[in-house]
Amino acid sequence: MPVSFFLVLSALLFSIGVYGVLARQHAVLVLLSIELMLNAVNVNLVAFSAYLQDAGLAGQVFALFVIAVAAAEVGVGLAIVILIYRNRASVDVDDLSLMKW
Amino acid sequence: MTAAVYQQIVFWVLAVVIGFSAIRVVTSSNVIHAALYLVGTLLGAAGMYILLVAEFVAWVQVLVYVGAIVVLMLFGLMLTRAPIGKGKYDNDQRPLAALCAAAVFGVTSWIMIDAFEGKSIDLSGNVRSTAEGIGDLIFSKYVLPFEVVSMLLLAALVGAVVIARRDPSPGADTRSAPGKGVQE
């Protein structure tokens, strides 16, 4: 299997995530798009781990770390989204211009 | 047919599943459907890991992502009382966002193809289980990052509880008093 197949697939997944982050308004949907981008990184890491077999399994270990960090990020992110909803009754990221200069 | 042909078929099927459901995640006008299409993307990526002889990562992906993160997302959609059904969830900068995403895809895929042209992954041999090797690596070479990740998860757990907890002071309606919710 050419290694570029996996890399282009992961680039496609990442750019779909970029589109979602830029075009979505609902905060939870933005978090979903961030998950897409983290998954693209994981596909890349595992593909390189399979490509560089002499270097051991470091890529797969890093993919596991990325999954763990993604879980932590989603927990804190959803807590923030729920708090914003409770305080402002809206989760539109375009409305959250409180800290805009 | 040889094993390489089967691998190609599996790759293209999984790639179509991943691409279609990822596009539906960012274009669906129903938030619940978007979260459920994310399951398709994550399961396709898990299949891709199995194709790349990384079955431990694949099952961790199914357990943590599909089992925990998507359920958390659905809880988040529930708790923010998202209107079930069609709604307007996109902002006005969709063409600009599509242009930006296309530029990112073009540049990264061009660099990847340019750098790795002709290189291929050898999936023929070495199909033994990788869980043993990953366990060895995590608890010897990467034991410090592993401990840091566990501390990060603990901090995220405590932080999420502290952030999302309701203000315990009596009679305080947090929604009518913005900015009061996070004060301890």
mmCIF file of C-alpha atoms in Angstrom:
data_model
loop_
_atom_site.group_PDB
_atom_site.id
_atom_site.type_symbol
_atom_site.label_atom_id
_atom_site.label_comp_id
_atom_site.label_asym_id
_atom_site.label_seq_id
_atom_site.Cartn_x
_atom_site.Cartn_y
_atom_site.Cartn_z
ATOM 1 C CA MET A 1 0.000 0.000 0.000
ATOM 2 C CA PRO A 2 1.440 3.393 -0.912
ATOM 3 C CA VAL A 3 1.926 5.443 2.230
ATOM 4 C CA SER A 4 0.564 8.536 0.496
ATOM 5 C CA PHE A 5 -2.949 6.999 0.378
ATOM 6 C CA PHE A 6 -3.196 7.177 4.147
ATOM 7 C CA LEU A 7 -1.578 10.602 4.314
ATOM 8 C CA VAL A 8 -3.968 12.099 1.747
ATOM 9 C CA LEU A 9 -6.946 10.542 3.533
ATOM 10 C CA SER A 10 -5.782 12.090 6.782
ATOM 11 C CA ALA A 11 -5.272 15.466 5.064
ATOM 12 C CA LEU A 12 -8.842 15.211 3.747
ATOM 13 C CA LEU A 13 -10.171 14.457 7.237
ATOM 14 C CA PHE A 14 -8.185 17.352 8.700
ATOM 15 C CA SER A 15 -9.407 19.858 6.125
ATOM 16 C CA ILE A 16 -13.021 18.755 6.622
ATOM 17 C CA GLY A 17 -12.448 19.469 10.314
ATOM 18 C CA VAL A 18 -11.036 22.904 9.451
ATOM 19 C CA TYR A 19 -14.157 23.643 7.416
ATOM 20 C CA GLY A 20 -16.374 22.566 10.301
ATOM 21 C CA VAL A 21 -14.556 24.726 12.835
ATOM 22 C CA LEU A 22 -14.787 27.759 10.556
ATOM 23 C CA ALA A 23 -18.353 27.323 9.305
ATOM 24 C CA ARG A 24 -20.250 25.915 12.273
ATOM 25 C CA GLN A 25 -22.059 28.092 14.765
ATOM 26 C CA HIS A 26 -23.140 25.632 17.439
ATOM 27 C CA ALA A 27 -20.349 25.184 20.001
ATOM 28 C CA VAL A 28 -20.821 21.405 20.312
ATOM 29 C CA LEU A 29 -20.574 21.058 16.526
ATOM 30 C CA VAL A 30 -17.290 22.962 16.654
ATOM 31 C CA LEU A 31 -16.078 20.416 19.220
ATOM 32 C CA LEU A 32 -17.154 17.598 16.849
ATOM 33 C CA SER A 33 -15.050 19.156 14.083
ATOM 34 C CA ILE A 34 -12.058 19.357 16.440
ATOM 35 C CA GLU A 35 -12.506 15.617 17.048
ATOM 36 C CA LEU A 36 -12.315 15.088 13.278
ATOM 37 C CA MET A 37 -8.984 16.918 13.170
ATOM 38 C CA LEU A 38 -7.585 14.924 16.108
ATOM 39 C CA ASN A 39 -8.617 11.742 14.320
ATOM 40 C CA ALA A 40 -6.754 12.844 11.205
ATOM 41 C CA VAL A 41 -3.631 13.202 13.347
ATOM 42 C CA ASN A 42 -4.171 9.709 14.744
ATOM 43 C CA VAL A 43 -4.503 8.172 11.276
ATOM 44 C CA ASN A 44 -1.253 9.893 10.336
ATOM 45 C CA LEU A 45 0.557 8.639 13.430
ATOM 46 C CA VAL A 46 -0.571 5.047 12.968
ATOM 47 C CA ALA A 47 0.280 5.122 9.245
ATOM 48 C CA PHE A 48 3.793 6.349 10.011
ATOM 49 C CA SER A 49 4.099 3.728 12.730
ATOM 50 C CA ALA A 50 3.323 1.042 10.154
ATOM 51 C CA TYR A 51 5.611 2.675 7.582
ATOM 52 C CA LEU A 52 8.624 2.982 9.907
ATOM 53 C CA GLN A 53 8.473 -0.517 11.300
ATOM 54 C CA ASP A 54 12.119 -0.439 12.355
ATOM 55 C CA ALA A 55 11.473 2.499 14.660
ATOM 56 C CA GLY A 56 9.148 0.452 16.851
ATOM 57 C CA LEU A 57 5.669 1.327 17.973
ATOM 58 C CA ALA A 58 6.199 4.928 19.077
ATOM 59 C CA GLY A 59 3.545 6.193 16.655
ATOM 60 C CA GLN A 60 0.862 3.971 18.134
ATOM 61 C CA VAL A 61 1.837 5.015 21.669
ATOM 62 C CA PHE A 62 1.513 8.656 20.619
ATOM 63 C CA ALA A 63 -1.885 7.921 19.070
ATOM 64 C CA LEU A 64 -3.007 6.549 22.428
ATOM 65 C CA PHE A 65 -1.798 9.716 24.136
ATOM 66 C CA VAL A 66 -3.687 11.839 21.598
ATOM 67 C CA ILE A 67 -6.862 9.850 22.312
ATOM 68 C CA ALA A 68 -6.434 10.433 26.063
ATOM 69 C CA VAL A 69 -5.843 14.169 25.605
ATOM 70 C CA ALA A 70 -8.881 14.352 23.294
ATOM 71 C CA ALA A 71 -11.022 12.780 26.015
ATOM 72 C CA ALA A 72 -9.816 15.361 28.550
ATOM 73 C CA GLU A 73 -10.406 18.180 26.064
ATOM 74 C CA VAL A 74 -13.971 17.077 25.351
ATOM 75 C CA GLY A 75 -14.768 16.858 29.063
ATOM 76 C CA VAL A 76 -13.567 20.366 29.847
ATOM 77 C CA GLY A 77 -14.952 21.778 26.586
ATOM 78 C CA LEU A 78 -18.445 20.446 27.192
ATOM 79 C CA ALA A 79 -18.365 21.731 30.777
ATOM 80 C CA ILE A 80 -17.541 25.201 29.444
ATOM 81 C CA VAL A 81 -20.284 24.946 26.799
ATOM 82 C CA ILE A 82 -22.869 23.947 29.417
ATOM 83 C CA LEU A 83 -21.785 26.804 31.693
ATOM 84 C CA ILE A 84 -22.063 29.283 28.803
ATOM 85 C CA TYR A 85 -25.500 27.935 27.966
ATOM 86 C CA ARG A 86 -26.571 28.324 31.588
ATOM 87 C CA ASN A 87 -25.319 31.893 31.798
ATOM 88 C CA ARG A 88 -26.310 33.206 28.389
ATOM 89 C CA ALA A 89 -28.990 30.767 27.101
ATOM 90 C CA SER A 90 -27.118 30.442 23.799
ATOM 91 C CA VAL A 91 -24.281 28.306 22.483
ATOM 92 C CA ASP A 92 -23.655 30.203 19.268
ATOM 93 C CA VAL A 93 -19.950 30.860 19.063
ATOM 94 C CA ASP A 94 -20.665 34.024 17.059
ATOM 95 C CA ASP A 95 -22.563 35.496 20.005
ATOM 96 C CA LEU A 96 -19.686 34.923 22.395
ATOM 97 C CA SER A 97 -17.869 38.146 21.646
ATOM 98 C CA LEU A 98 -17.493 39.068 25.315
ATOM 99 C CA MET A 99 -13.704 38.965 25.215
ATOM 100 C CA LYS A 100 -13.397 40.601 21.825
ATOM 101 C CA TRP A 101 -11.471 43.823 21.951
ATOM 102 C CA MET B 1 -6.610 -12.354 -5.743
ATOM 103 C CA THR B 2 -3.649 -11.598 -3.586
ATOM 104 C CA ALA B 3 -3.685 -10.053 -0.133
ATOM 105 C CA ALA B 4 -2.576 -6.697 -1.531
ATOM 106 C CA VAL B 5 -5.727 -6.456 -3.652
ATOM 107 C CA TYR B 6 -7.900 -7.206 -0.623
ATOM 108 C CA GLN B 7 -6.044 -4.519 1.314
ATOM 109 C CA GLN B 8 -6.705 -2.010 -1.467
ATOM 110 C CA ILE B 9 -10.419 -2.897 -1.514
ATOM 111 C CA VAL B 10 -10.681 -2.547 2.275
ATOM 112 C CA PHE B 11 -8.819 0.765 2.145
ATOM 113 C CA TRP B 12 -11.102 2.277 -0.480
ATOM 114 C CA VAL B 13 -14.282 1.090 1.220
ATOM 115 C CA LEU B 14 -13.113 2.554 4.531
ATOM 116 C CA ALA B 15 -11.957 5.765 2.833
ATOM 117 C CA VAL B 16 -15.386 6.262 1.239
ATOM 118 C CA VAL B 17 -17.108 5.618 4.590
ATOM 119 C CA ILE B 18 -14.775 8.017 6.428
ATOM 120 C CA GLY B 19 -14.998 10.759 3.815
ATOM 121 C CA PHE B 20 -18.776 10.599 3.418
ATOM 122 C CA SER B 21 -19.551 10.593 7.123
ATOM 123 C CA ALA B 22 -16.959 13.296 7.867
ATOM 124 C CA ILE B 23 -18.566 15.556 5.264
ATOM 125 C CA ARG B 24 -21.983 14.824 6.736
ATOM 126 C CA VAL B 25 -20.641 15.732 10.219
ATOM 127 C CA VAL B 26 -19.821 19.246 9.086
ATOM 128 C CA THR B 27 -22.782 19.769 6.727
ATOM 129 C CA SER B 28 -25.703 18.056 8.453
ATOM 130 C CA SER B 29 -28.423 20.443 9.558
ATOM 131 C CA ASN B 30 -29.450 18.169 12.418
ATOM 132 C CA VAL B 31 -27.097 18.198 15.401
ATOM 133 C CA ILE B 32 -27.942 14.667 16.526
ATOM 134 C CA HIS B 33 -27.314 13.338 13.036
ATOM 135 C CA ALA B 34 -23.962 15.155 12.967
ATOM 136 C CA ALA B 35 -22.930 13.472 16.220
ATOM 137 C CA LEU B 36 -24.068 10.073 14.914
ATOM 138 C CA TYR B 37 -22.204 10.522 11.622
ATOM 139 C CA LEU B 38 -19.102 11.132 13.729
ATOM 140 C CA VAL B 39 -19.519 7.523 14.914
ATOM 141 C CA GLY B 40 -19.212 6.402 11.286
ATOM 142 C CA THR B 41 -16.016 8.381 10.859
ATOM 143 C CA LEU B 42 -14.522 7.023 14.079
ATOM 144 C CA LEU B 43 -15.428 3.418 13.258
ATOM 145 C CA GLY B 44 -13.942 3.839 9.786
ATOM 146 C CA ALA B 45 -10.740 5.152 11.332
ATOM 147 C CA ALA B 46 -10.719 2.144 13.688
ATOM 148 C CA GLY B 47 -10.984 -0.125 10.644
ATOM 149 C CA MET B 48 -8.079 1.767 9.124
ATOM 150 C CA TYR B 49 -6.004 1.089 12.247
ATOM 151 C CA ILE B 50 -6.798 -2.626 11.977
ATOM 152 C CA LEU B 51 -5.711 -2.516 8.336
ATOM 153 C CA LEU B 52 -2.448 -0.934 9.521
ATOM 154 C CA VAL B 53 -1.880 -3.773 12.053
ATOM 155 C CA ALA B 54 -2.605 -1.542 15.053
ATOM 156 C CA GLU B 55 -5.491 -3.432 16.585
ATOM 157 C CA PHE B 56 -4.872 -2.199 20.138
ATOM 158 C CA VAL B 57 -5.233 1.433 19.041
ATOM 159 C CA ALA B 58 -8.334 0.415 17.083
ATOM 160 C CA TRP B 59 -10.076 -1.036 20.114
ATOM 161 C CA VAL B 60 -9.030 1.880 22.310
ATOM 162 C CA GLN B 61 -10.533 4.122 19.630
ATOM 163 C CA VAL B 62 -13.814 2.193 19.697
ATOM 164 C CA LEU B 63 -13.946 2.180 23.508
ATOM 165 C CA VAL B 64 -12.854 5.753 24.223
ATOM 166 C CA TYR B 65 -14.127 7.653 21.179
ATOM 167 C CA VAL B 66 -17.296 5.833 20.213
ATOM 168 C CA GLY B 67 -18.102 4.666 23.729
ATOM 169 C CA ALA B 68 -17.264 7.759 25.744
ATOM 170 C CA ILE B 69 -16.652 10.874 23.676
ATOM 171 C CA VAL B 70 -19.658 10.576 21.350
ATOM 172 C CA VAL B 71 -21.904 9.806 24.327
ATOM 173 C CA LEU B 72 -20.510 12.898 26.074
ATOM 174 C CA MET B 73 -21.249 14.924 22.942
ATOM 175 C CA LEU B 74 -24.826 13.638 22.858
ATOM 176 C CA PHE B 75 -25.199 14.581 26.531
ATOM 177 C CA GLY B 76 -23.836 18.024 25.710
ATOM 178 C CA LEU B 77 -26.373 18.433 22.907
ATOM 179 C CA MET B 78 -29.128 17.303 25.258
ATOM 180 C CA LEU B 79 -28.120 19.604 28.097
ATOM 181 C CA THR B 80 -27.893 22.627 25.821
ATOM 182 C CA ARG B 81 -31.445 21.804 24.682
ATOM 183 C CA ALA B 82 -30.571 21.777 21.047
ATOM 184 C CA PRO B 83 -33.669 21.930 18.872
ATOM 185 C CA ILE B 84 -34.050 18.461 17.433
ATOM 186 C CA GLY B 85 -34.663 18.744 13.737
ATOM 187 C CA LYS B 86 -33.609 21.192 11.139
ATOM 188 C CA GLY B 87 -31.994 24.390 12.248
ATOM 189 C CA LYS B 88 -29.470 26.952 11.231
ATOM 190 C CA TYR B 89 -26.106 25.915 12.567
ATOM 191 C CA ASP B 90 -23.796 27.443 9.988
ATOM 192 C CA ASN B 91 -22.633 31.019 9.910
ATOM 193 C CA ASP B 92 -22.249 33.311 6.926
ATOM 194 C CA GLN B 93 -18.642 32.484 6.116
ATOM 195 C CA ARG B 94 -19.230 29.093 4.512
ATOM 196 C CA PRO B 95 -17.629 29.900 1.110
ATOM 197 C CA LEU B 96 -14.597 31.378 2.837
ATOM 198 C CA ALA B 97 -14.377 28.354 5.139
ATOM 199 C CA ALA B 98 -14.640 25.980 2.168
ATOM 200 C CA LEU B 99 -11.900 27.906 0.369
ATOM 201 C CA CYS B 100 -9.682 27.778 3.448
ATOM 202 C CA ALA B 101 -10.275 24.039 3.921
ATOM 203 C CA ALA B 102 -9.565 23.375 0.234
ATOM 204 C CA ALA B 103 -6.323 25.325 0.520
ATOM 205 C CA VAL B 104 -5.286 23.333 3.598
ATOM 206 C CA PHE B 105 -6.119 20.078 1.811
ATOM 207 C CA GLY B 106 -4.295 21.093 -1.343
ATOM 208 C CA VAL B 107 -1.109 22.207 0.376
ATOM 209 C CA THR B 108 -0.859 19.312 2.838
ATOM 210 C CA SER B 109 -1.710 16.586 0.318
ATOM 211 C CA TRP B 110 0.687 18.070 -2.236
ATOM 212 C CA ILE B 111 3.486 18.098 0.336
ATOM 213 C CA MET B 112 2.667 14.539 1.456
ATOM 214 C CA ILE B 113 2.540 13.155 -2.082
ATOM 215 C CA ASP B 114 5.703 15.036 -3.010
ATOM 216 C CA ALA B 115 7.606 13.792 0.019
ATOM 217 C CA PHE B 116 6.444 10.165 0.036
ATOM 218 C CA GLU B 117 6.097 9.381 -3.662
ATOM 219 C CA GLY B 118 6.850 5.743 -4.356
ATOM 220 C CA LYS B 119 7.179 4.804 -0.695
ATOM 221 C CA SER B 120 4.875 2.030 0.427
ATOM 222 C CA ILE B 121 3.861 0.406 3.678
ATOM 223 C CA ASP B 122 4.784 -3.242 3.992
ATOM 224 C CA LEU B 123 1.667 -4.929 5.334
ATOM 225 C CA SER B 124 2.571 -8.431 4.195
ATOM 226 C CA GLY B 125 4.548 -9.753 7.144
ATOM 227 C CA ASN B 126 4.631 -8.847 10.812
ATOM 228 C CA VAL B 127 0.964 -9.407 11.581
ATOM 229 C CA ARG B 128 1.568 -10.367 15.196
ATOM 230 C CA SER B 129 -0.245 -8.582 17.987
ATOM 231 C CA THR B 130 1.096 -5.165 18.913
ATOM 232 C CA ALA B 131 -0.492 -4.852 22.365
ATOM 233 C CA GLU B 132 2.500 -6.458 24.068
ATOM 234 C CA GLY B 133 4.961 -4.075 22.436
ATOM 235 C CA ILE B 134 2.801 -1.048 23.250
ATOM 236 C CA GLY B 135 2.568 -2.119 26.887
ATOM 237 C CA ASP B 136 6.340 -2.547 27.073
ATOM 238 C CA LEU B 137 6.917 0.885 25.553
ATOM 239 C CA ILE B 138 4.371 2.710 27.726
ATOM 240 C CA PHE B 139 5.730 1.307 30.961
ATOM 241 C CA SER B 140 9.415 1.653 30.131
ATOM 242 C CA LYS B 141 10.368 4.375 27.672
ATOM 243 C CA TYR B 142 7.214 6.485 27.831
ATOM 244 C CA VAL B 143 6.351 6.053 31.499
ATOM 245 C CA LEU B 144 6.798 9.751 32.283
ATOM 246 C CA PRO B 145 4.412 10.976 29.531
ATOM 247 C CA PHE B 146 2.002 8.256 30.638
ATOM 248 C CA GLU B 147 1.982 9.612 34.195
ATOM 249 C CA VAL B 148 1.614 13.164 32.902
ATOM 250 C CA VAL B 149 -1.397 12.073 30.821
ATOM 251 C CA SER B 150 -2.981 10.448 33.855
ATOM 252 C CA MET B 151 -2.489 13.647 35.866
ATOM 253 C CA LEU B 152 -3.976 15.607 32.956
ATOM 254 C CA LEU B 153 -7.042 13.369 32.943
ATOM 255 C CA LEU B 154 -7.447 13.833 36.698
ATOM 256 C CA ALA B 155 -7.108 17.605 36.372
ATOM 257 C CA ALA B 156 -9.608 17.654 33.490
ATOM 258 C CA LEU B 157 -12.075 15.584 35.538
ATOM 259 C CA VAL B 158 -11.861 17.890 38.563
ATOM 260 C CA GLY B 159 -11.892 20.968 36.341
ATOM 261 C CA ALA B 160 -14.983 19.827 34.435
ATOM 262 C CA VAL B 161 -16.843 19.155 37.683
ATOM 263 C CA VAL B 162 -15.852 22.554 39.128
ATOM 264 C CA ILE B 163 -16.774 24.423 35.949
ATOM 265 C CA ALA B 164 -20.110 22.754 35.280
ATOM 266 C CA ARG B 165 -21.305 22.662 38.900
ATOM 267 C CA ARG B 166 -24.272 24.807 39.730
ATOM 268 C CA ASP B 167 -23.703 27.787 41.997
ATOM 269 C CA PRO B 168 -24.637 26.487 45.445
ATOM 270 C CA SER B 169 -25.583 29.849 46.966
ATOM 271 C CA PRO B 170 -29.317 29.854 47.785
ATOM 272 C CA GLY B 171 -31.695 31.854 45.657
ATOM 273 C CA ALA B 172 -29.095 32.667 43.054
ATOM 274 C CA ASP B 173 -30.522 32.336 39.557
ATOM 275 C CA THR B 174 -27.344 31.988 37.577
ATOM 276 C CA ARG B 175 -28.978 32.585 34.232
ATOM 277 C CA SER B 176 -30.392 35.967 35.165
ATOM 278 C CA ALA B 177 -27.069 37.052 36.672
ATOM 279 C CA PRO B 178 -24.377 36.583 34.016
ATOM 280 C CA GLY B 179 -20.857 36.214 35.274
ATOM 281 C CA LYS B 180 -21.874 34.850 38.649
ATOM 282 C CA GLY B 181 -21.741 31.195 37.702
ATOM 283 C CA VAL B 182 -18.051 30.523 38.055
ATOM 284 C CA GLN B 183 -17.441 32.249 41.344
ATOM 285 C CA GLU B 184 -16.706 29.896 44.191
#
